[in-house]
XYZ file of C-alpha atoms in Angstrom:
136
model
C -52.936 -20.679 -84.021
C -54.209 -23.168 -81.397
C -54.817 -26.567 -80.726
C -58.219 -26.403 -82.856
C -56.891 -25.158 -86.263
C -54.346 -27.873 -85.948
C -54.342 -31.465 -84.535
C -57.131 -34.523 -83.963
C -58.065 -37.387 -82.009
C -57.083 -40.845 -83.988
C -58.523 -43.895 -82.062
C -58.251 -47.346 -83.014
C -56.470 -46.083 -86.280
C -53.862 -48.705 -87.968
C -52.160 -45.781 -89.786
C -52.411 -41.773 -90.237
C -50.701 -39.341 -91.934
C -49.618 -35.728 -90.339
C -48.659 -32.661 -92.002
C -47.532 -29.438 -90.780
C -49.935 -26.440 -91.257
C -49.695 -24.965 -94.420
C -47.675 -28.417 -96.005
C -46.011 -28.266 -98.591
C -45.765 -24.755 -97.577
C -44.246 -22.846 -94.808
C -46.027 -23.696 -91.430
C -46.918 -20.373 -89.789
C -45.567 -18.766 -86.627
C -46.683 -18.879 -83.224
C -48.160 -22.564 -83.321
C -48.946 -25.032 -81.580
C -50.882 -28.695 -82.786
C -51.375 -31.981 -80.619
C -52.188 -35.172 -82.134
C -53.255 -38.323 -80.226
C -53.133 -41.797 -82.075
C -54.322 -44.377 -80.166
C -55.289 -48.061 -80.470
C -55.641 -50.426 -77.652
C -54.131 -53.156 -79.278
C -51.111 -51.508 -80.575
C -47.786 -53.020 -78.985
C -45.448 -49.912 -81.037
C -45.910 -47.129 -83.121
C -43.359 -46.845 -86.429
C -43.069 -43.090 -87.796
C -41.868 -42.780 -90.867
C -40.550 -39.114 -92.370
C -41.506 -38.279 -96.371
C -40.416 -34.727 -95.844
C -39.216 -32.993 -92.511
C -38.019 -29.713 -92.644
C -38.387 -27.594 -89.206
C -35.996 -24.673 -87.764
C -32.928 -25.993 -86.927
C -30.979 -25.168 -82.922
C -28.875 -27.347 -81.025
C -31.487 -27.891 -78.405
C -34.396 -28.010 -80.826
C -35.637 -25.155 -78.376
C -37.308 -22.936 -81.396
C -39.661 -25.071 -84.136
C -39.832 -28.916 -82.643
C -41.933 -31.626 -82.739
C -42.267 -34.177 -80.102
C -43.552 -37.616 -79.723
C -44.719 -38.831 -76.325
C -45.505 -42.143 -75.377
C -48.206 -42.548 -72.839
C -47.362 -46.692 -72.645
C -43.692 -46.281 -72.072
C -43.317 -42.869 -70.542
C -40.623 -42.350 -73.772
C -40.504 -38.430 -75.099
C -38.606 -37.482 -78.696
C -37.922 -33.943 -79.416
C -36.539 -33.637 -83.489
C -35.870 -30.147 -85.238
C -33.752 -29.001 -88.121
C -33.709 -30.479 -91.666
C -32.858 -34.280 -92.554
C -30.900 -33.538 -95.312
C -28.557 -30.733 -94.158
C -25.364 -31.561 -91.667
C -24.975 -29.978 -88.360
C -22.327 -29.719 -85.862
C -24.321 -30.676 -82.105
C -24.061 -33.580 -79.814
C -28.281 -34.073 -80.559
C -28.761 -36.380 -82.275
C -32.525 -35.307 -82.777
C -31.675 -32.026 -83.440
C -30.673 -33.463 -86.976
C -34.291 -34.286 -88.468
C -36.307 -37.078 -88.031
C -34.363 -39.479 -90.115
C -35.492 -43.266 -91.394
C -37.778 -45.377 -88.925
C -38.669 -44.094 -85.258
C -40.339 -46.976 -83.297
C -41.857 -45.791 -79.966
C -43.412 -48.231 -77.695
C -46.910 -47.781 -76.146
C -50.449 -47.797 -77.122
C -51.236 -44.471 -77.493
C -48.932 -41.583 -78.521
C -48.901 -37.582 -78.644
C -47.516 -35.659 -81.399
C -46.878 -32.091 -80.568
C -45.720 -29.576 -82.860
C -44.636 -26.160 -81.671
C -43.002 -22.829 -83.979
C -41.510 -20.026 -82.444
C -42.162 -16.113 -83.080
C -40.031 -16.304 -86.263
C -38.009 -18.160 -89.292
C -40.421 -20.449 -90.817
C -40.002 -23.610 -92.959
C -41.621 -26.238 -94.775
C -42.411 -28.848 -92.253
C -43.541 -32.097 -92.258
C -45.005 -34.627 -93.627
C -45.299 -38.328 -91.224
C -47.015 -41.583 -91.748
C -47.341 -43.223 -87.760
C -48.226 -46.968 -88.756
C -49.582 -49.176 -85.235
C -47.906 -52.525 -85.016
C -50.243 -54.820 -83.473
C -49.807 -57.061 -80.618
C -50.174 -60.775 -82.404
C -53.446 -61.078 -79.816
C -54.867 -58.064 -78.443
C -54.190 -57.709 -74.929
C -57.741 -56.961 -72.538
């Protein structure tokens, strides 16, 4: 799988939804998709999880996906299942859980699977919150 069977370009966008490959089915092996949401006028980003359901590890160094923030140089790595319990010290490596609010006006979403054990994925709503007046 590469970056064209999975992932697209979102400019000025107030909201978009992303889904694994294959949702509400297992997302295949050996992927890799990149989103970019962008609007220039967007103070935050709020990502919001209806289903998320990736391999779990302590590290989240198998199935992971990442948010990076090009306005506030953040980076959020989540893996596993937010409705099991785990026993690590990440707290990311729990599920995306409830609200994540990333600064910045443009943001990457990167989703990457390992060579084996597959799950359901994901399903996220990224909603912009607006600067009152738009900067530029």
């Amino acid at each position: 799988m590469s970056f064209a069977d999975c992932g697209e370009f979102f400019t000025d966008v107030t909201e978009v939804d992303i889904k694994s490959p294959g949702f509400p089915g297992y997302y295949p092996n050996n992927a890799t998709c990149f989103w970019v949401v962008q609007h220039d006028c967007a103070e935050s980003w709020t990502i919001t999880a209806r289903k998320f359901d990736l391999e779990w590890h302590s590290s989240c160094s198998h199935d992971k996906l990442s948010f990076e923030s090009l306005g506030a140089d953040e980076q959020f790595v989540f893996c596993g299942d937010s409705s099991a319990s785990y026993t690590s010290n990440n707290p990311y490596s729990h599920g995306l859980r409830g609200n994540l609010t990333i600064n910045g006006s443009e943001i990457n979403v990167i989703f990457e699977s390992d060579f084996s054990v597959v799950h359901s994925g994901f399903d996220i709503t990224i909603a912009a919150n607006l600067f009152e007046t738009c900067p530029g």
